[in-house]
C-alpha cells in the first residue's frame, strides 16, 4: 500500500506478550470495548480482532528498547 500512514497492526498474541497478560485477557478487553487501541467484531460465527500498533503503544506507554 502506498499513500497511507499508521496502518500497522499487532496480533493479539503480540499485544498479550508485551503486556505480560494472557491472550484471552486482550480478546475479552477488546470485546468489552475496554481498550482504545483496537476493536472486536463478531462475524460469521467467530470473533475478529484488530489492534492498531501506534495506538497500542500510545495507550499502554510501552516503548521498544533501543539496541546500541
PDB file of C-alpha atoms in Angstrom, residues 1-66:
ATOM      1  CA  UNK A   1       0.000   0.000   0.000  1.00  0.00           C
ATOM      2  CA  UNK A   2       1.238   3.438  -0.773  1.00  0.00           C
ATOM      3  CA  UNK A   3      -0.042   6.800   0.375  1.00  0.00           C
ATOM      4  CA  UNK A   4      -1.194   5.601   3.808  1.00  0.00           C
ATOM      5  CA  UNK A   5       0.305   6.019   7.263  1.00  0.00           C
ATOM      6  CA  UNK A   6      -0.221   4.208  10.568  1.00  0.00           C
ATOM      7  CA  UNK A   7      -1.649   1.043   9.029  1.00  0.00           C
ATOM      8  CA  UNK A   8       0.486  -1.387  11.016  1.00  0.00           C
ATOM      9  CA  UNK A   9      -1.276  -3.770  13.366  1.00  0.00           C
ATOM     10  CA  UNK A  10      -0.385  -6.087  16.227  1.00  0.00           C
ATOM     11  CA  UNK A  11      -1.563  -9.649  16.722  1.00  0.00           C
ATOM     12  CA  UNK A  12      -3.459 -10.437  19.912  1.00  0.00           C
ATOM     13  CA  UNK A  13      -0.613 -12.723  20.982  1.00  0.00           C
ATOM     14  CA  UNK A  14       1.967  -9.959  20.440  1.00  0.00           C
ATOM     15  CA  UNK A  15      -0.046  -7.447  22.476  1.00  0.00           C
ATOM     16  CA  UNK A  16      -0.540 -10.014  25.236  1.00  0.00           C
ATOM     17  CA  UNK A  17       3.185 -10.774  25.427  1.00  0.00           C
ATOM     18  CA  UNK A  18       4.053  -7.070  25.599  1.00  0.00           C
ATOM     19  CA  UNK A  19       1.544  -6.537  28.424  1.00  0.00           C
ATOM     20  CA  UNK A  20       2.540  -9.764  30.230  1.00  0.00           C
ATOM     21  CA  UNK A  21      -1.075 -10.958  30.002  1.00  0.00           C
ATOM     22  CA  UNK A  22      -2.891 -13.966  28.593  1.00  0.00           C
ATOM     23  CA  UNK A  23      -4.243 -13.504  25.038  1.00  0.00           C
ATOM     24  CA  UNK A  24      -7.748 -14.167  26.448  1.00  0.00           C
ATOM     25  CA  UNK A  25      -7.361 -11.004  28.552  1.00  0.00           C
ATOM     26  CA  UNK A  26      -6.693  -8.947  25.419  1.00  0.00           C
ATOM     27  CA  UNK A  27      -9.518 -10.571  23.449  1.00  0.00           C
ATOM     28  CA  UNK A  28     -12.059 -10.022  26.228  1.00  0.00           C
ATOM     29  CA  UNK A  29     -10.923  -6.434  26.737  1.00  0.00           C
ATOM     30  CA  UNK A  30     -11.414  -5.749  23.037  1.00  0.00           C
ATOM     31  CA  UNK A  31     -14.835  -7.430  23.046  1.00  0.00           C
ATOM     32  CA  UNK A  32     -15.872  -5.368  26.106  1.00  0.00           C
ATOM     33  CA  UNK A  33     -14.517  -2.161  24.484  1.00  0.00           C
ATOM     34  CA  UNK A  34     -12.172  -1.550  27.432  1.00  0.00           C
ATOM     35  CA  UNK A  35      -9.179  -0.743  25.231  1.00  0.00           C
ATOM     36  CA  UNK A  36      -8.957   2.227  22.904  1.00  0.00           C
ATOM     37  CA  UNK A  37      -6.255   0.672  20.749  1.00  0.00           C
ATOM     38  CA  UNK A  38      -8.407  -1.841  18.910  1.00  0.00           C
ATOM     39  CA  UNK A  39     -11.750  -3.467  18.326  1.00  0.00           C
ATOM     40  CA  UNK A  40     -13.516  -6.807  18.089  1.00  0.00           C
ATOM     41  CA  UNK A  41     -16.134  -7.768  15.517  1.00  0.00           C
ATOM     42  CA  UNK A  42     -18.322 -10.876  15.616  1.00  0.00           C
ATOM     43  CA  UNK A  43     -18.830 -12.120  12.090  1.00  0.00           C
ATOM     44  CA  UNK A  44     -19.816 -15.456  10.603  1.00  0.00           C
ATOM     45  CA  UNK A  45     -19.783 -17.234  13.958  1.00  0.00           C
ATOM     46  CA  UNK A  46     -16.371 -16.054  15.113  1.00  0.00           C
ATOM     47  CA  UNK A  47     -14.619 -13.055  16.626  1.00  0.00           C
ATOM     48  CA  UNK A  48     -12.144 -10.994  14.596  1.00  0.00           C
ATOM     49  CA  UNK A  49      -9.731  -8.653  16.370  1.00  0.00           C
ATOM     50  CA  UNK A  50      -7.930  -5.516  15.238  1.00  0.00           C
ATOM     51  CA  UNK A  51      -5.143  -3.778  17.189  1.00  0.00           C
ATOM     52  CA  UNK A  52      -3.622  -0.555  15.889  1.00  0.00           C
ATOM     53  CA  UNK A  53       0.107  -0.689  16.655  1.00  0.00           C
ATOM     54  CA  UNK A  54       0.586   3.061  17.176  1.00  0.00           C
ATOM     55  CA  UNK A  55      -2.485   3.426  19.415  1.00  0.00           C
ATOM     56  CA  UNK A  56      -1.417   0.369  21.425  1.00  0.00           C
ATOM     57  CA  UNK A  57       1.964   1.886  22.250  1.00  0.00           C
ATOM     58  CA  UNK A  58       0.444   5.311  22.976  1.00  0.00           C
ATOM     59  CA  UNK A  59      -2.244   3.913  25.293  1.00  0.00           C
ATOM     60  CA  UNK A  60      -0.089   1.416  27.167  1.00  0.00           C
ATOM     61  CA  UNK A  61       3.049   3.548  27.377  1.00  0.00           C
ATOM     62  CA  UNK A  62       5.140   0.530  26.379  1.00  0.00           C
ATOM     63  CA  UNK A  63       8.257   1.597  24.499  1.00  0.00           C
ATOM     64  CA  UNK A  64      10.672  -0.552  22.491  1.00  0.00           C
ATOM     65  CA  UNK A  65      14.147  -0.973  23.930  1.00  0.00           C
ATOM     66  CA  UNK A  66      16.702   0.543  21.586  1.00  0.00           C
TER      67      UNK A  66
END
